[in-house]
XYZ file of C-alpha atoms in Angstrom:
579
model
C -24.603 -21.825 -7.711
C -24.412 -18.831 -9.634
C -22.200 -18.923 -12.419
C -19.000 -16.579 -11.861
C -18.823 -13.764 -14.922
C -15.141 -13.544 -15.603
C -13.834 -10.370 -16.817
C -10.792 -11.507 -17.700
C -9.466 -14.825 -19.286
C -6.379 -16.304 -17.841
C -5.362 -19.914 -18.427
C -2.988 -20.307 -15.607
C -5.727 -20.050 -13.360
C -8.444 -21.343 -14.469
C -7.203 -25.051 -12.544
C -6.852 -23.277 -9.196
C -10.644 -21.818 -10.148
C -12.013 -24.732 -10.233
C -10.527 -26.286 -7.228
C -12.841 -25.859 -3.671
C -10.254 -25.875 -0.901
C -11.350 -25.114 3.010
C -8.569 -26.410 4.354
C -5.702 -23.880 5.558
C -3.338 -22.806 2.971
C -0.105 -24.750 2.240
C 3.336 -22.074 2.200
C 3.810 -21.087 -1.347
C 1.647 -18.449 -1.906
C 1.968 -18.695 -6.006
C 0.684 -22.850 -5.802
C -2.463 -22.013 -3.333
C -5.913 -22.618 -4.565
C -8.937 -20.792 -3.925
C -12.407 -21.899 -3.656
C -14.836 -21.001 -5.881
C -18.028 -19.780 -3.397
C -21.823 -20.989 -3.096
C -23.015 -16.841 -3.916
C -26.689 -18.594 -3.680
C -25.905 -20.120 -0.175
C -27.632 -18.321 3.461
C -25.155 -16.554 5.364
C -22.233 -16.605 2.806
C -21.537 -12.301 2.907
C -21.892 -9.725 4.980
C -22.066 -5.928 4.779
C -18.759 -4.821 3.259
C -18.468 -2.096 6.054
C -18.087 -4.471 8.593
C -15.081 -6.701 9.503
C -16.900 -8.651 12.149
C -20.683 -9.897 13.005
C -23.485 -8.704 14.621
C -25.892 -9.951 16.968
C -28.909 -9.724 14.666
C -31.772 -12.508 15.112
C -32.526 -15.326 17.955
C -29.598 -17.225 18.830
C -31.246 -20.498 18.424
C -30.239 -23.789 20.706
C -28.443 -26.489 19.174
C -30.439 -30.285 18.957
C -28.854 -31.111 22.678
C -30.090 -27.577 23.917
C -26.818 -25.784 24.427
C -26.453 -22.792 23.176
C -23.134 -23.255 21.863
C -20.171 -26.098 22.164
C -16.848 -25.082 22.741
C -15.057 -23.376 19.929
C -11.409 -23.972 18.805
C -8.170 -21.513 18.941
C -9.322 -18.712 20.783
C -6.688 -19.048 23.492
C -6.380 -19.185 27.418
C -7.949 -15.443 28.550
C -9.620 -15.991 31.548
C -11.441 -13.437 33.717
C -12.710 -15.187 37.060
C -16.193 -14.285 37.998
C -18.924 -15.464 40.599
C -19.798 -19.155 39.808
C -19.597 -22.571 41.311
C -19.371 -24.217 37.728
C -16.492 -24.071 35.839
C -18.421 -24.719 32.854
C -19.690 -21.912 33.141
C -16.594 -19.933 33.674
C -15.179 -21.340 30.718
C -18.391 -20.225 28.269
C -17.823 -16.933 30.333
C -14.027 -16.618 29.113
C -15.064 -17.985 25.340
C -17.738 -14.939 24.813
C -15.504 -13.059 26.435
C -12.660 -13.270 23.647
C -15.074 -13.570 21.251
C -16.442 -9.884 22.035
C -12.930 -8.926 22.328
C -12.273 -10.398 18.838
C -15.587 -9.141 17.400
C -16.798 -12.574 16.947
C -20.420 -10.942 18.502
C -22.920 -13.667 17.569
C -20.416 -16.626 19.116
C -19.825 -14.451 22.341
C -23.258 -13.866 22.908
C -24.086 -17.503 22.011
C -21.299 -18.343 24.950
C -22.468 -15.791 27.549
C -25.985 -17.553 26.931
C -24.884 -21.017 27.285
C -22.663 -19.780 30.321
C -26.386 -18.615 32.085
C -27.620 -21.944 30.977
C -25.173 -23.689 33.146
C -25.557 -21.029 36.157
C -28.432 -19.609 36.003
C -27.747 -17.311 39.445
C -24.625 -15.817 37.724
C -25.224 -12.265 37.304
C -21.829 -11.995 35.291
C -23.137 -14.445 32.884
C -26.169 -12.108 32.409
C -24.074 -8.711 31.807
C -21.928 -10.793 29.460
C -24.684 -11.032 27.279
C -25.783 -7.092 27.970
C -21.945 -6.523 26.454
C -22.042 -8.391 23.460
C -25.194 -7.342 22.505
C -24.639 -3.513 22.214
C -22.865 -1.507 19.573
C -19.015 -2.201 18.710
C -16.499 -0.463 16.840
C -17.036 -2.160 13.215
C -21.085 -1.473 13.426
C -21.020 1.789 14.886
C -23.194 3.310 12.753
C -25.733 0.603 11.443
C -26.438 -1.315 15.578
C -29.715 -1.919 16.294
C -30.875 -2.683 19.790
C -31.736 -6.262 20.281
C -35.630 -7.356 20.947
C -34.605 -8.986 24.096
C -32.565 -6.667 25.462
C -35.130 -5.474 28.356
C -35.033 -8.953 29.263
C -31.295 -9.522 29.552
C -31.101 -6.753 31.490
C -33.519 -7.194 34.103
C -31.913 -10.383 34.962
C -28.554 -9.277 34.925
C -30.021 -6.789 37.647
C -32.019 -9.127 39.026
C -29.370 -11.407 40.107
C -27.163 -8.369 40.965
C -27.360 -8.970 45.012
C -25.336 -11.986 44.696
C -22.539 -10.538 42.956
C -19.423 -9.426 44.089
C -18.542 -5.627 45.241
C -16.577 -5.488 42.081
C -19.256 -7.108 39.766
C -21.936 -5.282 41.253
C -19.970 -2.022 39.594
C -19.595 -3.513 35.978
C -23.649 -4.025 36.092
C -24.370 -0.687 37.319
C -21.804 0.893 34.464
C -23.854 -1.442 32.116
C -27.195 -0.231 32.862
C -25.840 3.116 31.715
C -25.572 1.708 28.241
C -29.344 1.317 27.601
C -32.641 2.886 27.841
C -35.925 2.201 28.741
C -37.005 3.101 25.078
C -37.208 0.766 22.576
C -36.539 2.419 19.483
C -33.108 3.699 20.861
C -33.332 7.010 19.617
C -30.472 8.192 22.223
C -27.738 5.907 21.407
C -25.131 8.715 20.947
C -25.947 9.818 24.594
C -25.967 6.322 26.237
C -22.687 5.664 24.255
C -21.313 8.543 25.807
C -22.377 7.849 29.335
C -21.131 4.486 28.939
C -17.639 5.846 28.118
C -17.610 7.970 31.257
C -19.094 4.883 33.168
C -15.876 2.806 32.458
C -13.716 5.479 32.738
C -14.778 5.801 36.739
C -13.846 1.760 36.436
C -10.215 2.421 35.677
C -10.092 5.149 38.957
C -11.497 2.250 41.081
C -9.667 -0.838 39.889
C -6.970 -0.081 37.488
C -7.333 -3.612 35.959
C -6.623 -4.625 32.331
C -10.007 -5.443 31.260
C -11.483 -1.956 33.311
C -8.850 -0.208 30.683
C -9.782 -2.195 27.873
C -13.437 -1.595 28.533
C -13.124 1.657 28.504
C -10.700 1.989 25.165
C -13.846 -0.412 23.649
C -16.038 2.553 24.332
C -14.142 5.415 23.276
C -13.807 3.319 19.982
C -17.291 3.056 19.738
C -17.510 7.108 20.010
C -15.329 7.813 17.526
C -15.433 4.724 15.126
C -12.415 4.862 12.755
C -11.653 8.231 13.686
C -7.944 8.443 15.768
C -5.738 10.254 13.126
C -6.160 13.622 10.819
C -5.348 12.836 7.421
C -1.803 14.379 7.863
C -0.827 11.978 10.386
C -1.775 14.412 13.817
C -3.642 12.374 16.302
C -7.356 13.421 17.084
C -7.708 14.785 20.752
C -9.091 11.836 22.172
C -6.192 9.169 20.757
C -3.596 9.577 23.065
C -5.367 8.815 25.733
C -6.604 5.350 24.674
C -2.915 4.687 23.196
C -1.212 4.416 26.397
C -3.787 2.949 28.282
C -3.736 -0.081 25.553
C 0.081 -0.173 25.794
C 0.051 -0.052 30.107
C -2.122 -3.162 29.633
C 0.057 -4.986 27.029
C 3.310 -4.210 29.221
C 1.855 -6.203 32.151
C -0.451 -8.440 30.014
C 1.307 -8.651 26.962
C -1.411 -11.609 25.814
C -4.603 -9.679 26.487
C -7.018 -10.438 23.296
C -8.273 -6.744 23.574
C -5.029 -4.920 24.182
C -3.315 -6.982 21.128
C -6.579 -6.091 19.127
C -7.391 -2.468 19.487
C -3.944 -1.535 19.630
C -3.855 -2.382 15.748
C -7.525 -0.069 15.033
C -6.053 2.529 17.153
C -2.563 2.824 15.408
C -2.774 1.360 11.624
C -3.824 5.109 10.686
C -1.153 6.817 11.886
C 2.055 7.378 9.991
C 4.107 5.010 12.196
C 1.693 1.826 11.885
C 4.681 -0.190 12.863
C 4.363 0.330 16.592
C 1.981 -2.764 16.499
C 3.482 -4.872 14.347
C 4.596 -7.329 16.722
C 0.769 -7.911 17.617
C 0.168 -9.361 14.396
C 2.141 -12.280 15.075
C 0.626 -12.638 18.520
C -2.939 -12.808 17.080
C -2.152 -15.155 14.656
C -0.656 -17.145 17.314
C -2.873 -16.697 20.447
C -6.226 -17.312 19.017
C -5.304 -19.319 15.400
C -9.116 -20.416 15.622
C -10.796 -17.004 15.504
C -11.375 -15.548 11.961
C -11.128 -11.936 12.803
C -7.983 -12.099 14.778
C -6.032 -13.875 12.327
C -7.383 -11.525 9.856
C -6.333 -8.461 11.845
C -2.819 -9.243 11.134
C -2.899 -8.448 7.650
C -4.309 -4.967 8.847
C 0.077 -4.694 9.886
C 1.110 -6.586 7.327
C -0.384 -4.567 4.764
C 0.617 -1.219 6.386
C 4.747 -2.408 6.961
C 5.367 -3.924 2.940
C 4.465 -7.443 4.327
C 2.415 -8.735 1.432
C 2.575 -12.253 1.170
C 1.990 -12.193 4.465
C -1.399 -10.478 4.310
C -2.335 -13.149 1.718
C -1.510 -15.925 3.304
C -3.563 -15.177 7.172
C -6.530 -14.150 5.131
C -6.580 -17.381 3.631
C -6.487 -18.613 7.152
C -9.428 -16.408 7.988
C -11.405 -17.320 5.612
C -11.138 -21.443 6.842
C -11.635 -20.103 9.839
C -15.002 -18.870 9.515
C -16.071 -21.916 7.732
C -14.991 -23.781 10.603
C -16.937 -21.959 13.063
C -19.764 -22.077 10.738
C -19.445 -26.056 10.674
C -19.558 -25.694 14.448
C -22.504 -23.846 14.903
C -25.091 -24.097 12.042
C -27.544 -22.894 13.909
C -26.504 -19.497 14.663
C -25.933 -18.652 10.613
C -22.728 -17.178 10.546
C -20.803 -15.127 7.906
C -19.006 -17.875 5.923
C -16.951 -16.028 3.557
C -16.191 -11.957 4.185
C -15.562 -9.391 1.422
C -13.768 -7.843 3.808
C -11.160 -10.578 4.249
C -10.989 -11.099 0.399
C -10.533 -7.124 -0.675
C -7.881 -6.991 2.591
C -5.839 -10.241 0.668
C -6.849 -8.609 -2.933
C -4.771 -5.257 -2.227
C -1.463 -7.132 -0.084
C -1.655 -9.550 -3.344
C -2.050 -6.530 -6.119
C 0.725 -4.122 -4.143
C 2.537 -6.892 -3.553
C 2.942 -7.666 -7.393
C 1.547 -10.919 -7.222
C -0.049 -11.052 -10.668
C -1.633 -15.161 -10.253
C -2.785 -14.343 -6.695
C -4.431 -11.008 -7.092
C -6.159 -11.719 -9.933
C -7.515 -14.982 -8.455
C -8.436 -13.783 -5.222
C -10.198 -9.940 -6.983
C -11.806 -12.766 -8.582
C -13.036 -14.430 -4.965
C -13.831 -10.859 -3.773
C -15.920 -10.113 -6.828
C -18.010 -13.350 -6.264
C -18.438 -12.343 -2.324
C -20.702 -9.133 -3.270
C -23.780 -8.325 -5.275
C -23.337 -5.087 -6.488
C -26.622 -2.495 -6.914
C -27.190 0.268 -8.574
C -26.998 1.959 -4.748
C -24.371 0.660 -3.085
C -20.993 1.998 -4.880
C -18.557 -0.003 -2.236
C -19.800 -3.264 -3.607
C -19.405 -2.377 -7.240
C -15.253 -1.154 -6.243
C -14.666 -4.644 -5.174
C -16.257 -5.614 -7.694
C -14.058 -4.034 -10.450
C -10.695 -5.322 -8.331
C -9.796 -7.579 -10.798
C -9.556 -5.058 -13.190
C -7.331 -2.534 -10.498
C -5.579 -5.707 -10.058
C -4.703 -5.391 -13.726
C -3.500 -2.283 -14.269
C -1.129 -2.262 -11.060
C 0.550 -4.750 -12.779
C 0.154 -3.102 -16.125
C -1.412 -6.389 -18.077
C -2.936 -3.996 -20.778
C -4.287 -6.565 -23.027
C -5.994 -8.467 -20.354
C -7.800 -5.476 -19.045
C -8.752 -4.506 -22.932
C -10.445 -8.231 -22.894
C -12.714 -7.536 -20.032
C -16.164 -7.117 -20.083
C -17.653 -4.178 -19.323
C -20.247 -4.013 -15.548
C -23.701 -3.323 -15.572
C -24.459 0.227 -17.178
C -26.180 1.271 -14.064
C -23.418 0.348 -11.588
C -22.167 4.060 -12.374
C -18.999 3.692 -9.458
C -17.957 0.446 -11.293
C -18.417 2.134 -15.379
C -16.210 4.986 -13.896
C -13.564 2.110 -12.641
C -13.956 0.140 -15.825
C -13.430 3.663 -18.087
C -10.315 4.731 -16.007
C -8.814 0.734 -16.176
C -9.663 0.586 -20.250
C -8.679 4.204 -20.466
C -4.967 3.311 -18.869
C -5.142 -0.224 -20.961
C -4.942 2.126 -23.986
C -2.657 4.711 -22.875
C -0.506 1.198 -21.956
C -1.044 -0.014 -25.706
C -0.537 3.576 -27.727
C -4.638 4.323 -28.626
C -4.531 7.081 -27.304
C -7.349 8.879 -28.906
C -9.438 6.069 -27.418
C -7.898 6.422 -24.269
C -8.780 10.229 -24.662
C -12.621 8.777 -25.326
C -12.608 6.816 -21.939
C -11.867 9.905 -19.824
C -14.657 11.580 -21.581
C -17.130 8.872 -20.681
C -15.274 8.717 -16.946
C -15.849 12.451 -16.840
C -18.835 12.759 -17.445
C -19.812 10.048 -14.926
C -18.855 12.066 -12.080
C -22.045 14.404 -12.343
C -24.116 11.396 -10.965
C -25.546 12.333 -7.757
C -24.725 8.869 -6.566
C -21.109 9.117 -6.353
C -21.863 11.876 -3.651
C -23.150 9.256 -1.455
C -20.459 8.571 1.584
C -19.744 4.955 3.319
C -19.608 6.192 6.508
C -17.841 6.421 8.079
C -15.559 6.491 5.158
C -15.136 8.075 2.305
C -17.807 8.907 -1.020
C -16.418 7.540 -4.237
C -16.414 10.825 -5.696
C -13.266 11.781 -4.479
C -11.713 8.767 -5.142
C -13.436 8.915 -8.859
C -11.820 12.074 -9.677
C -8.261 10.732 -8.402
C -8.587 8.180 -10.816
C -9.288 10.833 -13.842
C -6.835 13.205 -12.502
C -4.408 10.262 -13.057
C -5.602 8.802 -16.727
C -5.671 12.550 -17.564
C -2.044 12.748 -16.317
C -1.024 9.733 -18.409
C -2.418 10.813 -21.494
C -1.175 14.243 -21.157
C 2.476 12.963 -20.596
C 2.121 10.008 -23.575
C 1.132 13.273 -25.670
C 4.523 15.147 -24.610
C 2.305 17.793 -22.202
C 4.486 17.323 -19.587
C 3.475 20.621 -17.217
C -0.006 19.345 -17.817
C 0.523 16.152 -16.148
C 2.325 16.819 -13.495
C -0.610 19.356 -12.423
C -3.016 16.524 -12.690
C -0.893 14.371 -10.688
C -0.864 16.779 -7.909
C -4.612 17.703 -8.001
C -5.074 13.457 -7.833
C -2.261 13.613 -4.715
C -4.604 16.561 -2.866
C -7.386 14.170 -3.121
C -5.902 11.198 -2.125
C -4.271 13.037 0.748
C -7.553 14.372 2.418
C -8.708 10.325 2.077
C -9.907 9.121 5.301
C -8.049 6.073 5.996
C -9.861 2.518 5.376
C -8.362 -0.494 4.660
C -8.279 -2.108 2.123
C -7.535 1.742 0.628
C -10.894 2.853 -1.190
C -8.049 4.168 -4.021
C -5.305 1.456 -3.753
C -2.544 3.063 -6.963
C -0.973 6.006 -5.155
C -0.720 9.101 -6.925
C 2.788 10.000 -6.350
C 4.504 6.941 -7.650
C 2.751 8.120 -10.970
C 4.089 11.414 -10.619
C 7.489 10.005 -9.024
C 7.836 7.792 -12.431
C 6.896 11.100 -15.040
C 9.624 13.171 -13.225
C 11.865 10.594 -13.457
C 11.490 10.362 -17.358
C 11.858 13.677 -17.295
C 15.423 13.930 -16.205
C 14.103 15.332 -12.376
C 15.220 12.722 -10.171
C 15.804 14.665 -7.427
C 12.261 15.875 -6.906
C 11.298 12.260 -7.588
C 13.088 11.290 -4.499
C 11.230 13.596 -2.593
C 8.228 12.336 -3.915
C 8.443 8.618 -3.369
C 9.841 9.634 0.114
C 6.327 11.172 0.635
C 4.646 8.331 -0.679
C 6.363 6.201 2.075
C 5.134 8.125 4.706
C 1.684 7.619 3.887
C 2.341 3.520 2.929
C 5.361 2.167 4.362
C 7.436 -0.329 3.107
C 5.606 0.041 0.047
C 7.452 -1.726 -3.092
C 6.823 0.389 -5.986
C 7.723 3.336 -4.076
C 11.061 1.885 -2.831
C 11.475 0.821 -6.629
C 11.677 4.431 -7.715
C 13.315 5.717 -5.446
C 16.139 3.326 -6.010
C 16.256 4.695 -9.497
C 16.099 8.555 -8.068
C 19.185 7.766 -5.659
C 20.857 5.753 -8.576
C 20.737 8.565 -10.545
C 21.957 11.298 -8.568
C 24.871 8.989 -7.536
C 23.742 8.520 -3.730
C 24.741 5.179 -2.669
C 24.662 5.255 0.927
C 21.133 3.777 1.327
C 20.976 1.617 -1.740
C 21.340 -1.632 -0.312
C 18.535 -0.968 2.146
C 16.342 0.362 -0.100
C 16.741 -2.548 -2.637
C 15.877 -4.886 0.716
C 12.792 -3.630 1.131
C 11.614 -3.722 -1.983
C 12.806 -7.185 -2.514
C 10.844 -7.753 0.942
C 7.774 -5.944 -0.701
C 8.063 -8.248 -3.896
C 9.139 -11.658 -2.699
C 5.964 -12.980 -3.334
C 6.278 -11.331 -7.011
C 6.640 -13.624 -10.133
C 8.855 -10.301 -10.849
C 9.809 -7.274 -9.729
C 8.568 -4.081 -11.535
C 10.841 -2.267 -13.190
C 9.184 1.360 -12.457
C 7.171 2.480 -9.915
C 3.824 2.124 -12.235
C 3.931 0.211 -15.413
């Protein structure tokens, strides 16, 4: 095991550290342990970008030559196809969920045992054609399987015996592939796939005809339903109300409960699927990703502790899957899941839990010189600090690797605020240099698509250390001009979760005004801020304050509740909107 490089040195929890816990987590959020994970191990991360598997490799047999056994908690969705076995209809309903939940290696794993058991069943066959295309969370990185061709010919092989309506799922399937092997017209065969399904919903009108067809608008435009300013794109709507006409008469459907959330969290009212969370926690309480996609809500609606707590659930999860099914090598432990928990626990105000779980997140990743998303979850402990405005403990880190230039411009703007925090302030002044002059590497330019670059995000977080030291050195106009150039930027953000910048500009700029006697326009901000993060703590904090001191006492008491909702996972709530 490789030994875990601390940046920071905190004795209350260095015993929960040490502890290895796969078991789900007991209540109390501030008593949890983490594990401390095998880095070293096969299979223990994943690409960052993704928040779900791929089918990548052979899915190899187990000793007794199934494919796959059955697999806990993922609920009671059944779609009835063409078979005398109801084994096989029951591997056909497993990989079905499983594609539904992204779960893409244990669907296709299903589908194939399923066509073990019946090997006539065409259904079984086109199962496997499904989960072994491109999905949502992989958009941009699938690669065609090897046996593909093969899966396909038998799917169409076995076609004749099929029923009227199955016989039209495998002709809309063909559409999805090509004769060529290298792929090179994916963007084409995505798009006739799209219309393929569409012509589904004229025909049958059924749930998963709808939710086929959302699935492959998704796929066309991955993470892409909402302008910045909270507009929908042209092609939302559209894929909105279809996925709430199937929840109204299937209010259980995995794939209705589950794209709802992707197609909504962007938007400005994320709480219209709120009550999905719940359901996925509930419904399928063995599958990883659908646990984990209720912290996607909870972290949009001010439910913190929350979002810790079911991404400590996902994370057992996957280890229990992995237990499972050794042989197909799944992801063990996700970054994803860890950076997700890292920013509930950190905007939360959860001091012990963010720290410890940055800490998890850090060990999940290797950071390179090349990839710049590793090396910002790498440097969450450090963000972690400064939310919650532990100066001297960010002063005692060490500094990354000098050629992990996204993670130095993270460490210079964390040290840089550390000093600000601690009145240096000329060294603050020389860690915005060094930050600054970080930002000409080319390297920064290089975007996480379909996200953002960090060079945006870099120059929020200079704009902002610029602001404080300009304020701590009584140039007040100054930083309340660098606040707003570091709100511009963070406003033209394209929405990923965790956020790639995760300390909002305006409840800096909401605190400065406030100090300055303005608490009027400090209202307005924080009222901003809480249209782009809802039920956001820090921002109800200050804008408390604002109303308290223009004498407005109508909506106290409900602001106070939601920030005491934000922070009840909090050893203690902050007494400013930044410390």
């Amino acid at each position: 095991m490789k030994t875990l490089l601390l940046m920071v040195s905190i004795p209350l929890l260095v015993g929960s550290l040490l502890i290895v816990q796969t078991a789900p987590q007991p209540a109390s959020i501030n008593s949890r342990s983490v594990p401390i994970l095998d880095v070293d191990s096969p299979g223990e991360s994943t690409p960052v970008a993704l928040c779900g598997s791929t089918v990548d490799g052979q899915i190899n047999r187990l000793a007794s030559g199934k494919f796959i056994g059955p697999l806990p908690g993922w609920g009671r969705y059944s779609y009835p196809i063409s078979t005398r076995q109801d084994s096989a209809q029951f591997y056909f309903d497993q990989g079905l969920t499983m594609y539904y939940s992204y779960h893409m290696k244990e669907s296709m794993a299903s589908f194939k045992e399923a066509a073990r058991l019946d090997s006539t069943c065409a259904m079984a066959w086109w199962g496997q054609a499904l989960a072994g295309g491109p999905y949502y969370n992989a958009a941009h990185s699938y690669q065609l399987p090897a046996e593909m061709p093969a899966i396909l010919a038998r799917m169409n092989a076995l076609s004749a015996d099929a029923s009227p309506k199955e016989k039209r799922l495998i002709q809309v399937m063909t559409t999805r592939y090509s004769a060529d092997p290298t792929d090179s017209q994916r963007s084409g065969l995505n798009q006739a796939y799209a219309n393929a399904t569409r012509q589904l919903i004229t025909e049958y009108g059924d749930p998963d005809s709808k939710m086929l067809y959302v699935d492959a608008v998704m796929l066309l435009h991955a993470w892409d339903f909402w302008h910045t300013d909270g507009r929908p794109k042209a092609w939302t709507q559209e894929v909105i109300d279809l996925s709430k006409s199937v929840l109204a008469t299937h209010p259980d459907h995995p794939a209705a409960l589950h794209y709802y959330i992707h197609l909504t969290e962007a938007s400005h009212q994320p709480q219209v699927a709120l009550a999905n969370a719940d359901k996925l926690k509930s419904l399928f309480p063995g599958v990883a990703h659908m646990v984990h996609m209720a912290s996607h809500e909870y972290q949009r609606n001010g439910l913190y502790p929350q979002g810790v707590q079911v991404n400590d659930r996902a994370d057992a999860n996957l280890v229990k899957y992995d237990s499972m099914a050794p042989h197909l090598n799944l992801v063990k432990h996700s970054p994803h899941y860890f950076a997700v928990q890292t920013y509930c626990a950190l905007t939360g105000g959860m001091y012990q839990v963010s720290v410890s779980d940055a800490l998890r997140c850090r060990q999940s990743v290797s950071p390179v010189a090349t990839n710049t998303y590793d090396q910002y979850l790498y440097m969450l402990p450090s963000l972690s600090l400064v939310r919650l405005g532990k100066w001297n403990e960010v002063l005692a880190t060490e500094p990354p690797t000098e050629t992990w230039t996204y993670a130095v411009v993270l460490d210079h703007f964390s040290k840089g605020m550390a000093l600000v925090g601690t009145g240096k302030l000329t060294q603050a002044q020389s860690q915005l240099r060094l930050l600054l002059a970080r930002l000409q590497d080319p390297i920064l330019e290089k975007r996480r698509i379909p996200f953002n670059a960090p060079l945006p995000v870099a120059r929020i977080a200079g704009h902002i250390l610029e602001a404080s030291i300009q304020f701590a050195t009584k140039q007040q106009p100054q930083a309340l001009v660098s606040l707003q150039r570091a709100i511009d930027l963070e406003d033209q953000l394209i929405y990923t979760e965790p956020a790639d910048w995760p300390l909002p500009a305006r409840q800096f700029l909401g605190a400065y005004l406030l100090k300055m006697q303005r608490p009027q326009e400090a209202e307005t901000v924080y009222r901003q801020d809480l249209i782009h993060n809802p039920g956001n703590g820090w921002s109800l904090v200050g804008l408390h304050q604002a109303l308290t001191k223009q004498g407005k006492k109508a909506r106290l008491a409900q602001v106070e509740a939601g920030f005491k909702k934000a922070f009840s996972g909090a050893e203690q709530i902050p007494p400013s909107s930044i410390y």
